[in-house]
mmCIF file of C-alpha atoms in Angstrom:
data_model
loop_
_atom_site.group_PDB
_atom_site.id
_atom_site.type_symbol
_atom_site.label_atom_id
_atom_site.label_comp_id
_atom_site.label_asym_id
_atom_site.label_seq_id
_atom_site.Cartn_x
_atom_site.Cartn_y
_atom_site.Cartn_z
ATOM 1 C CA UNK U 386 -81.134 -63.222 10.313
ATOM 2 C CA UNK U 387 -81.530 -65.028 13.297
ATOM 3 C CA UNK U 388 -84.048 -66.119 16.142
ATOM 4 C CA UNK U 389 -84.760 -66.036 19.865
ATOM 5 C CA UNK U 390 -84.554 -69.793 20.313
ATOM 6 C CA UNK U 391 -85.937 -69.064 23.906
ATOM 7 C CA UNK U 392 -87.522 -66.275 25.872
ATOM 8 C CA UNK U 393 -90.548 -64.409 26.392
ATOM 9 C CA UNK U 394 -93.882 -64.405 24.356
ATOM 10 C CA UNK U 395 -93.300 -60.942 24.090
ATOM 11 C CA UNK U 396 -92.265 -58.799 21.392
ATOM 12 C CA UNK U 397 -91.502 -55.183 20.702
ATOM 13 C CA UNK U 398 -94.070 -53.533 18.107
ATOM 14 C CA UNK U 399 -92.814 -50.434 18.270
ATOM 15 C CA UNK U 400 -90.124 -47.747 18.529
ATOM 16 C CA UNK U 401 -90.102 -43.945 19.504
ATOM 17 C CA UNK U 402 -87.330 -41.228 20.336
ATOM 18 C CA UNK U 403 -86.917 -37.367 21.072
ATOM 19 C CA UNK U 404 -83.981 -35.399 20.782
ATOM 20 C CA UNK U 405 -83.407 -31.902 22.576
ATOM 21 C CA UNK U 406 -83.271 -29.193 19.697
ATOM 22 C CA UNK U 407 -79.867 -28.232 21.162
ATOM 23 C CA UNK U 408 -76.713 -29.220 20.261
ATOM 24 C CA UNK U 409 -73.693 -28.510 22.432
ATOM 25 C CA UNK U 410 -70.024 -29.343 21.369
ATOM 26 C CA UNK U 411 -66.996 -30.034 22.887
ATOM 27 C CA UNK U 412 -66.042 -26.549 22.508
ATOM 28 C CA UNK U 413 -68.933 -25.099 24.323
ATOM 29 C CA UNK U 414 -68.557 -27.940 27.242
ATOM 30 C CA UNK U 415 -64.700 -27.183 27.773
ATOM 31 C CA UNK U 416 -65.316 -23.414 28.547
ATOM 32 C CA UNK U 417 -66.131 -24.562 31.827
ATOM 33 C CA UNK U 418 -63.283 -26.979 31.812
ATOM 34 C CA UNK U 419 -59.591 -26.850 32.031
ATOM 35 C CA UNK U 420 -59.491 -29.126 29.298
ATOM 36 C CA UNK U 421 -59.672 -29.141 25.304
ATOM 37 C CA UNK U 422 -62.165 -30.661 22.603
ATOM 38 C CA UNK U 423 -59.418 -32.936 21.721
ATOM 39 C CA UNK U 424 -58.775 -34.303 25.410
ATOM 40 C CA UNK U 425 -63.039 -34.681 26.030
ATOM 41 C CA UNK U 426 -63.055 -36.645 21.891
ATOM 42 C CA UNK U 427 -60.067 -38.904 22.878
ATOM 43 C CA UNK U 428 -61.280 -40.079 26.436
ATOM 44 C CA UNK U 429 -65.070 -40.295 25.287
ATOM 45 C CA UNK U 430 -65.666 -40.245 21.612
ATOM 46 C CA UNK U 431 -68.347 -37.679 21.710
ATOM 47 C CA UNK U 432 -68.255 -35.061 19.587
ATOM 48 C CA UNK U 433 -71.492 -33.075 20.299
ATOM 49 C CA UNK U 434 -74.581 -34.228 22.961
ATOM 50 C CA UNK U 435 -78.046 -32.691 23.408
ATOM 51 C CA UNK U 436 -79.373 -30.660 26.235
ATOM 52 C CA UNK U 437 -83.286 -29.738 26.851
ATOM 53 C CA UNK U 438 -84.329 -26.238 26.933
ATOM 54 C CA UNK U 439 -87.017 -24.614 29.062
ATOM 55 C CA UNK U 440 -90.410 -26.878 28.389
ATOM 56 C CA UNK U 441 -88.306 -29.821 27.468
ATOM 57 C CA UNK U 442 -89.152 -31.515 30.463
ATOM 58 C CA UNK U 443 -88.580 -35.286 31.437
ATOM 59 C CA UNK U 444 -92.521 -35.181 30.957
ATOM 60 C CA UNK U 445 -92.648 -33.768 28.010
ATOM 61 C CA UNK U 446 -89.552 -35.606 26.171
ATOM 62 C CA UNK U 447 -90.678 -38.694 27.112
ATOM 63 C CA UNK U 448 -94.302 -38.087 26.348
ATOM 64 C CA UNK U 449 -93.227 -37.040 22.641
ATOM 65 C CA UNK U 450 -91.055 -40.373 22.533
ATOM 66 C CA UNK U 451 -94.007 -42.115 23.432
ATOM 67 C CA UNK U 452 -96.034 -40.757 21.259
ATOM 68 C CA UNK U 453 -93.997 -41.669 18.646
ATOM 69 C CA UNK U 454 -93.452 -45.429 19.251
ATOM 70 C CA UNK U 455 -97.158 -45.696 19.936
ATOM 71 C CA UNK U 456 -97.866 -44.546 16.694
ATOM 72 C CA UNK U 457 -95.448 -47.159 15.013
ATOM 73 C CA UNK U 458 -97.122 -49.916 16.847
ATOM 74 C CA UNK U 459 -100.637 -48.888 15.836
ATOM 75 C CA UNK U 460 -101.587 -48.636 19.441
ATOM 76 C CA UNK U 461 -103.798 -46.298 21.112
ATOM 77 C CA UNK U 462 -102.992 -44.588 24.471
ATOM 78 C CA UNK U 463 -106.015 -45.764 26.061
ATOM 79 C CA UNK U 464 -105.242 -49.714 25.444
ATOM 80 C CA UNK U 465 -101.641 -49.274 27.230
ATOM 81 C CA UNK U 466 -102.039 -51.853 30.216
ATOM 82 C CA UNK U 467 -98.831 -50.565 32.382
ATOM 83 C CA UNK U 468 -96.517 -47.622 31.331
ATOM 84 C CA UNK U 469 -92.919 -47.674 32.784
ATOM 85 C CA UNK U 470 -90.888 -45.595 32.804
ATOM 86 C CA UNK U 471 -87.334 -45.883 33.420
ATOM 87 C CA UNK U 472 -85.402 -42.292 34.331
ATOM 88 C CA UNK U 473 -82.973 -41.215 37.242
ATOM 89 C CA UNK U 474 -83.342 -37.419 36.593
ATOM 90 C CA UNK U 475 -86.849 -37.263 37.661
ATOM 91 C CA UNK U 476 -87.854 -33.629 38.106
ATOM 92 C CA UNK U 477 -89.636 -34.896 41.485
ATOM 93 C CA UNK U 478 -89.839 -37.346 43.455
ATOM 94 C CA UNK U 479 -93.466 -37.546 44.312
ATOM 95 C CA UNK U 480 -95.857 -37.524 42.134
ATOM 96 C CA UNK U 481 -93.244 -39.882 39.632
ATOM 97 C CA UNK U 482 -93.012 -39.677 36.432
ATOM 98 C CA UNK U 483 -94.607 -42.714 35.073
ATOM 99 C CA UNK U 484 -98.393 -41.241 36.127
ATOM 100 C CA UNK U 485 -97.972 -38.197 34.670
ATOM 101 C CA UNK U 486 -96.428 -38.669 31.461
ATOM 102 C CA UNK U 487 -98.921 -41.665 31.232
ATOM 103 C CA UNK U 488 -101.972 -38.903 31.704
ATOM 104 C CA UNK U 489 -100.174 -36.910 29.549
ATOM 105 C CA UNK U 490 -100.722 -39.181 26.691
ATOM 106 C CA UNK U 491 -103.846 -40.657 27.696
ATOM 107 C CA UNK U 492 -102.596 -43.740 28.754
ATOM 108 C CA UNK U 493 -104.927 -43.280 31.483
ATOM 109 C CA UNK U 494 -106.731 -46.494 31.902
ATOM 110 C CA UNK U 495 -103.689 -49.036 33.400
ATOM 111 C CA UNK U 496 -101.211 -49.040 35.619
ATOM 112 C CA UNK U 497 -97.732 -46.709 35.915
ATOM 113 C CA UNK U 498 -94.877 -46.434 37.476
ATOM 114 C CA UNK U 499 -91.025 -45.787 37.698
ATOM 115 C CA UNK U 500 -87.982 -47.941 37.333
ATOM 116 C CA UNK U 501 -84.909 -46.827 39.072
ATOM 117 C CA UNK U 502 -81.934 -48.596 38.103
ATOM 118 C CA UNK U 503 -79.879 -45.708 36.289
ATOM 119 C CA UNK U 504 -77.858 -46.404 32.821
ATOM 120 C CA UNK U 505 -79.432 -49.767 33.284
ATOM 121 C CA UNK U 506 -82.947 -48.915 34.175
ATOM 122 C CA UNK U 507 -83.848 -49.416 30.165
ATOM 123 C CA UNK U 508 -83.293 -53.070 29.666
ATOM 124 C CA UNK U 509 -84.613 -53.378 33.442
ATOM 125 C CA UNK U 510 -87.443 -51.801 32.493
ATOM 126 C CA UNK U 511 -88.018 -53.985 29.110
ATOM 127 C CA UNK U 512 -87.767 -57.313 31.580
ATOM 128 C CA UNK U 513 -90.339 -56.325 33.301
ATOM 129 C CA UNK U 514 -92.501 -55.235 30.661
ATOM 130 C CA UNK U 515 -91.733 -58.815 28.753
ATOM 131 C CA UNK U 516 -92.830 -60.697 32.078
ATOM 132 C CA UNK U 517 -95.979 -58.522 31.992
ATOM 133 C CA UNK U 518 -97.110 -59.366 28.858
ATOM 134 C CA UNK U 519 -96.287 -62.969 29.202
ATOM 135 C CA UNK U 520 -98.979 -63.143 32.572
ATOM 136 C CA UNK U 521 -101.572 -61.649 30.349
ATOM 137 C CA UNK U 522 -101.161 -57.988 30.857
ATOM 138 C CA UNK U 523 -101.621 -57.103 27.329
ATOM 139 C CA UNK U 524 -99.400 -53.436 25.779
ATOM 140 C CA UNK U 525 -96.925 -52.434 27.654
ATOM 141 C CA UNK U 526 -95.211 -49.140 27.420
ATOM 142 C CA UNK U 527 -91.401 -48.574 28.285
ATOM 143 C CA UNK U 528 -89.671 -44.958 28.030
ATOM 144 C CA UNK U 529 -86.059 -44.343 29.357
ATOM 145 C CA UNK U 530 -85.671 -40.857 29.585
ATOM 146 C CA UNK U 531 -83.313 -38.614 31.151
ATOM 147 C CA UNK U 532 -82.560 -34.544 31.529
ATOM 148 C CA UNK U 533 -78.868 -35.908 32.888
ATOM 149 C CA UNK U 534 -77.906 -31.516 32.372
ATOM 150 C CA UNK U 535 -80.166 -31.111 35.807
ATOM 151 C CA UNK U 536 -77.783 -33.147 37.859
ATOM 152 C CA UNK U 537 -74.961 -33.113 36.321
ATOM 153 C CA UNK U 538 -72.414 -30.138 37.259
ATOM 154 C CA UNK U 539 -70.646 -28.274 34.806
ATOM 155 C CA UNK U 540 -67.254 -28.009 36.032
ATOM 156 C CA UNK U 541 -66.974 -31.288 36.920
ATOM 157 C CA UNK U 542 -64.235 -33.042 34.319
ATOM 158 C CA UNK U 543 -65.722 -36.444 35.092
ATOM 159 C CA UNK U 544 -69.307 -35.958 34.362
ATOM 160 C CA UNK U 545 -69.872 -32.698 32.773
ATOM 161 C CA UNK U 546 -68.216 -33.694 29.173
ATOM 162 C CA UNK U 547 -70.038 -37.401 29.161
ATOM 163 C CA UNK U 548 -74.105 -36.781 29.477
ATOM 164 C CA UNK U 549 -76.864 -35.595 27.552
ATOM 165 C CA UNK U 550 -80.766 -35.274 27.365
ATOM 166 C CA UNK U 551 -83.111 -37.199 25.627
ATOM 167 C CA UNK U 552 -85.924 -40.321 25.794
ATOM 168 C CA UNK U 553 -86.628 -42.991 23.989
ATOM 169 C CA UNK U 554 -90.003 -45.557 24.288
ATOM 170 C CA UNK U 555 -91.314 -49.233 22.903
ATOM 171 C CA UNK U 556 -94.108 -50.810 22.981
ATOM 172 C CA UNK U 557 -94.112 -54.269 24.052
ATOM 173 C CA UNK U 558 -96.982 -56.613 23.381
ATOM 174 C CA UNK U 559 -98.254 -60.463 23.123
ATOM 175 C CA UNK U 560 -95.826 -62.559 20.322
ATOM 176 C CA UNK U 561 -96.809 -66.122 19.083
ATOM 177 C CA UNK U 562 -92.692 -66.642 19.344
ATOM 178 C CA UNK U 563 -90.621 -65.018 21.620
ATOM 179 C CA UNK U 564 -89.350 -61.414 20.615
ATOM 180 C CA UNK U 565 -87.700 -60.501 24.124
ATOM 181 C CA UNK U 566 -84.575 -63.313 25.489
ATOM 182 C CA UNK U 567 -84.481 -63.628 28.713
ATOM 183 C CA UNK U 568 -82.701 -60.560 30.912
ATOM 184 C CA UNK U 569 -78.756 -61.570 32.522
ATOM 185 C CA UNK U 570 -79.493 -59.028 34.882
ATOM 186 C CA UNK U 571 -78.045 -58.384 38.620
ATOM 187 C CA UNK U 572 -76.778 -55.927 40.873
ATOM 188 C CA UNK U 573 -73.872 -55.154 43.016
ATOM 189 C CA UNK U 574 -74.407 -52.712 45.656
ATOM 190 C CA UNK U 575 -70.760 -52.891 47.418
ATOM 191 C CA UNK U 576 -69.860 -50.955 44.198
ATOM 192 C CA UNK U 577 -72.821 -48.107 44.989
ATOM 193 C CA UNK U 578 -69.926 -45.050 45.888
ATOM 194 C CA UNK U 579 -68.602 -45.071 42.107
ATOM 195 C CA UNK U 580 -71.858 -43.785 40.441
ATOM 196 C CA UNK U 581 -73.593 -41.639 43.298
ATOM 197 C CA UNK U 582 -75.202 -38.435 44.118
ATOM 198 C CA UNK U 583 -72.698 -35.928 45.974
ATOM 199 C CA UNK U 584 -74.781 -35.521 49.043
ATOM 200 C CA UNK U 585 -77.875 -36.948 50.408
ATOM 201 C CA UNK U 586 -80.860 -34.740 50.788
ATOM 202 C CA UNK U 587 -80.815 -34.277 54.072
ATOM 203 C CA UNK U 588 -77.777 -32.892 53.731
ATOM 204 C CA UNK U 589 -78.338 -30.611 51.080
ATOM 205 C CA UNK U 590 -81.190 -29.469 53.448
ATOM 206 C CA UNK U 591 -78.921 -28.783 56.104
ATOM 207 C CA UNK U 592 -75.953 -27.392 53.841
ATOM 208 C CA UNK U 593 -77.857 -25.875 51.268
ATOM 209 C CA UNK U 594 -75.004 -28.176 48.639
ATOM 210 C CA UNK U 595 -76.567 -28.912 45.667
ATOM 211 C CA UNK U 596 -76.633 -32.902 44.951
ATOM 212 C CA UNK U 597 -74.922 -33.851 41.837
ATOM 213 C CA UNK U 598 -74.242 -36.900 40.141
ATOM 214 C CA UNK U 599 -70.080 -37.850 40.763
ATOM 215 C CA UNK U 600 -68.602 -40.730 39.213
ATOM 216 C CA UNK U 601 -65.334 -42.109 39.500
ATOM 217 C CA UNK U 602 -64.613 -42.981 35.566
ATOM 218 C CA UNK U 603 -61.661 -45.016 35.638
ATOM 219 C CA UNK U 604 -62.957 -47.661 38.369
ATOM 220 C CA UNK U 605 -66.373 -47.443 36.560
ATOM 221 C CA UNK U 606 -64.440 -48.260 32.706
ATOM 222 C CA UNK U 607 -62.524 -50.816 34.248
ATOM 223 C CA UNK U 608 -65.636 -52.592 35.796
ATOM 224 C CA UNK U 609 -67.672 -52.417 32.875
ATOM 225 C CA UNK U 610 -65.258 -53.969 30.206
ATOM 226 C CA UNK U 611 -64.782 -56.868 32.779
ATOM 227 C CA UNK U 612 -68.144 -57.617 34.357
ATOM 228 C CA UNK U 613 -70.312 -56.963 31.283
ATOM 229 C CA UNK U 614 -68.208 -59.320 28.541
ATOM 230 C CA UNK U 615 -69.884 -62.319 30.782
ATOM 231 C CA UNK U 616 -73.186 -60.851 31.140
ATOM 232 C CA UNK U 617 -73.920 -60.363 27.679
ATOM 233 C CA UNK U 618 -72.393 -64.097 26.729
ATOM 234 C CA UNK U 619 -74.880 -64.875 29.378
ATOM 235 C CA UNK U 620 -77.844 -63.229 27.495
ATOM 236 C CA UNK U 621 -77.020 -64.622 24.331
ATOM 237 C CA UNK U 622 -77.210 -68.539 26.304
ATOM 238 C CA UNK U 623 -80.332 -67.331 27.346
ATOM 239 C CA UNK U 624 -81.667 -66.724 24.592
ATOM 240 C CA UNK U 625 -80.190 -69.959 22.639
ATOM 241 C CA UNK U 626 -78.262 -67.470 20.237
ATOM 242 C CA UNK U 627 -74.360 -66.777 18.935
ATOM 243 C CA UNK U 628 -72.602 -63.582 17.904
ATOM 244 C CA UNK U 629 -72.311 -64.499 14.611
ATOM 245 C CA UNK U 630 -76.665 -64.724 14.456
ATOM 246 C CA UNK U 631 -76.724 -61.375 15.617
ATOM 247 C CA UNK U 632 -77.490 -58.434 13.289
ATOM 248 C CA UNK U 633 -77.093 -55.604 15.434
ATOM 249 C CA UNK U 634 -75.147 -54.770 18.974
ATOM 250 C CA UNK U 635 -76.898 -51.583 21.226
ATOM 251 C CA UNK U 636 -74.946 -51.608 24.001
ATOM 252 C CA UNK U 637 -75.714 -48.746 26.793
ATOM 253 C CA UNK U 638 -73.862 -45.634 24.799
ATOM 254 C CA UNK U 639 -71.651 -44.602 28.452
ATOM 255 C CA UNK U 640 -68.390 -44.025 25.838
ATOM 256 C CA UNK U 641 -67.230 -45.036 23.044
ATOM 257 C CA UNK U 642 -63.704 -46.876 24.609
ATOM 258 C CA UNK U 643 -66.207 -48.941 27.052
ATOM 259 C CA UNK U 644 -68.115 -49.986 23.751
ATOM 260 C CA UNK U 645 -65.088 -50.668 21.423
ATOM 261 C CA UNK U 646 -63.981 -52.863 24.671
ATOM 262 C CA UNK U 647 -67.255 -55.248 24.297
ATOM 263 C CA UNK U 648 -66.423 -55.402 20.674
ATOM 264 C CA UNK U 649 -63.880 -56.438 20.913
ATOM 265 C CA UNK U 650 -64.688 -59.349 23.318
ATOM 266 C CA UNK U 651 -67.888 -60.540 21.894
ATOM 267 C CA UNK U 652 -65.359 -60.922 18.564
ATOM 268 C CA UNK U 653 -68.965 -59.708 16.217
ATOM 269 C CA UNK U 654 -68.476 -60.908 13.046
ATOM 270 C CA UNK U 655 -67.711 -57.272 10.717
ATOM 271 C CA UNK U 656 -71.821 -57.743 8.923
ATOM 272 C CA UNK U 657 -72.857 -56.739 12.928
ATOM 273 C CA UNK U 658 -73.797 -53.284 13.339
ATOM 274 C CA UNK U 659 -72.618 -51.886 16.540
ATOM 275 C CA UNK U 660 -74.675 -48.832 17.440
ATOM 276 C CA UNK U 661 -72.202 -45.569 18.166
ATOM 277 C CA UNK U 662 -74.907 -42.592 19.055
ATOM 278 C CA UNK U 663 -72.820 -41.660 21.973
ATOM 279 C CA UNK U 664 -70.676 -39.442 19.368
ATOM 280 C CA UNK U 665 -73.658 -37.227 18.571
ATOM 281 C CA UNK U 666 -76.050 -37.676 20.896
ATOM 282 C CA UNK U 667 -74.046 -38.287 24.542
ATOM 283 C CA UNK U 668 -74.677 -40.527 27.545
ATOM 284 C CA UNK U 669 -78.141 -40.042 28.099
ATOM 285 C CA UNK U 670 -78.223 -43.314 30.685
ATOM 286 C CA UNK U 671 -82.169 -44.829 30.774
ATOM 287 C CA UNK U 672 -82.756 -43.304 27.676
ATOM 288 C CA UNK U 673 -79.326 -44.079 25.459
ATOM 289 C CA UNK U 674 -80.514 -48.055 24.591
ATOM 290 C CA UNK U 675 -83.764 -46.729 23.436
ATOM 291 C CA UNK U 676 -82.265 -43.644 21.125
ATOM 292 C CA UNK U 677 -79.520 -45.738 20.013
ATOM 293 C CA UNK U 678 -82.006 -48.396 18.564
ATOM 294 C CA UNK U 679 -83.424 -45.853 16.686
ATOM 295 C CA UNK U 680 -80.617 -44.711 15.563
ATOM 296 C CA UNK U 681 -79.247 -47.762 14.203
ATOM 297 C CA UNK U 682 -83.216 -48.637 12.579
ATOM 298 C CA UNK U 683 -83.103 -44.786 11.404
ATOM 299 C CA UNK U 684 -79.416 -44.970 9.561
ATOM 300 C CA UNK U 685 -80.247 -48.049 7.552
ATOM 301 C CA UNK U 686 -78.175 -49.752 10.038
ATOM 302 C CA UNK U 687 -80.425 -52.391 10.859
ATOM 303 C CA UNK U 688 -84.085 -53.115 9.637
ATOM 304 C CA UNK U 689 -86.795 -54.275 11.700
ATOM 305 C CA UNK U 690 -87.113 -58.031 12.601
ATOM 306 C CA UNK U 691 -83.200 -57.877 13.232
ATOM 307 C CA UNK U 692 -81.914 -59.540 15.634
ATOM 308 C CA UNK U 693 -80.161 -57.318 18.187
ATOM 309 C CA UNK U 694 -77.992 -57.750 21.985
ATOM 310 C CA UNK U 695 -78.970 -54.623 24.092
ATOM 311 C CA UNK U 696 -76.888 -53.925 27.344
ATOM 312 C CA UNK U 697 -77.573 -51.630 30.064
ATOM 313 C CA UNK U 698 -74.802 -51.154 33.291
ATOM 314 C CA UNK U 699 -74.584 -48.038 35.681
ATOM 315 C CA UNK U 700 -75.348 -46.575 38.952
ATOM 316 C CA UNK U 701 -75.730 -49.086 41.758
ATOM 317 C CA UNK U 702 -74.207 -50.653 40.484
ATOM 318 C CA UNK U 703 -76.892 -52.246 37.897
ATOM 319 C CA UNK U 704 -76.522 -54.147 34.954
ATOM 320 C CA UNK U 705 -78.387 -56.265 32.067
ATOM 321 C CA UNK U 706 -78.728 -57.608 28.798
ATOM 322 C CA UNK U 707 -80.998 -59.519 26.317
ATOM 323 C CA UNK U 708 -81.403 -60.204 22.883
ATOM 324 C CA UNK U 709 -84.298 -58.924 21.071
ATOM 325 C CA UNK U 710 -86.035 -58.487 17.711
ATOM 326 C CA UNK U 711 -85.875 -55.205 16.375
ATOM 327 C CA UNK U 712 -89.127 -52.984 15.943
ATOM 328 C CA UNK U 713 -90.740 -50.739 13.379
ATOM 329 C CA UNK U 714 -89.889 -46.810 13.664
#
């Protein structure tokens, strides 16, 4: 097992996720596609993703997920000093979601807001929350969370196959020795047309078109294997580590070709575990580092106190990376 050599005085003492009850297949997705199970497995390597129901609300999934890793930290609602919460499938726009899911826990007595930086907006978020901590802000709670079937349109053969719903939350809170790295993070905005929302409001106003998220996959794959391989080298620098000290890999679950790419590029050692949720569970963007950790803790994949590279990249574009230690479930 290795150590964060350098980083934040920050750790993370605690891990939560939620799960829609509803599974959809391949199958059930290609009905409204001119395409088969086999063509959406080969090109992704899902085989079945989640999708809320009525009352499974961004609110109320990533309350639940909350809940969760609150309870595995030992820490009580009322002593969270800032809840973020990072999402880009809010259900509105004002009043965000951060203040509401933080009363709806009774995390009532800090701050809370939103973090919008899309499949990345996870490890954005947990940067944030480390440099909190570290100027004396005490617990800090970070959900990614996502109901990606609200914005996503269903006979659309770029997007409709890929995402899911679902949230995920730690806790992050004072460390004698450094549980977060510091974040490679950045952002390249001359890329923002590849991940993007069809139309703007104003003109779904005027149209009455309603905005959906449209990617353009191939550009997006090609840009992730490339820019990322650096960006998580860069983490690892940061945080005085090697990929042969890691004991787990939880990159951002987009598809399973992106993530064999990294893989293969980091060269992990074969004792790594390399986190592969996106076959069951789907790209649920802010919220897929989060459920994949769990998944990985959950599957006797990795054990808490492990060390573990998380990477985030998507709309923006936005991208990051650290290396943390691994909490409790």
């Amino acid at each position: 097992m290795g150590s964060i050599s350098t980083g934040h005085h920050a750790t993370l003492l605690g891990l939560g996720a939620y799960r829609p009850r509803r599974v959809v297949t391949n199958e059930e997705v290609c009905e409204h596609l001119e395409v088969d199970a086999a063509w959406v497995h080969a090109r992704s390597g899902i085989s079945t993703r989640r999708r809320a129901e009525a009352g499974e609300t961004v609110v109320a999934m990533g309350a639940a997920a909350a809940r969760d890793a609150l309870a595995a930290a030992g820490i009580a609602a009322a002593d969270v000093a800032v809840t973020l919460v990072a999402t880009m499938s809010a259900d509105t726009g004002c009043p965000q979601v951060g203040t509401r899911l933080a009363a709806e826990i009774g995390a009532t007595n800090g701050a809370a807001m939103d973090v919008g930086a899309a499949c990345a907006g996870f490890c954005y978020a947990l940067e944030v929350a480390a440099s909190l901590v570290d100027a004396g802000h005490g617990a800090v709670l970070v959900v990614g969370v996502e109901r990606m079937s609200d914005i996503v349109e269903p006979t659309d053969r770029s997007t409709a196959f890929l995402f899911g719903d679902g949230a995920g939350a730690v806790v992050v809170g004072p460390s004698a020795e450094p549980g977060v790295g510091p974040a490679a993070w950045g952002a390249d905005g001359t890329q923002a047309g590849l991940i993007a929302q069809s139309v703007t409001w104003a003109e779904a106003h005027a149209t009455g078109e309603r905005p959906a998220l449209r990617m353009q996959g191939p550009t997006v794959f090609r840009w992730a294997t490339s820019r990322m391989v650096p960006l998580v080298f860069e983490a690892l620098e940061k945080a005085g580590c090697k990929p042969e000290q890691l004991d787990a890999f939880v990159p951002h679950q987009a598809n399973a070709r992106i993530t064999d790419g990294l893989v293969k590029a980091l060269a992990l050692p074969d004792h790594v575990t390399v986190a592969r949720d996106v076959a069951v569970t789907g790209n649920t963007s802010a919220a897929s580092v989060p459920l994949a950790m769990h998944d990985v803790l959950t599957t006797g994949g990795a054990r808490p106190g492990d060390l573990a590279l998380l990477c985030g990249f998507g709309a923006g574009l936005t991208f990051a990376a650290q290396v943390v230690s691994l909490p409790p479930v």
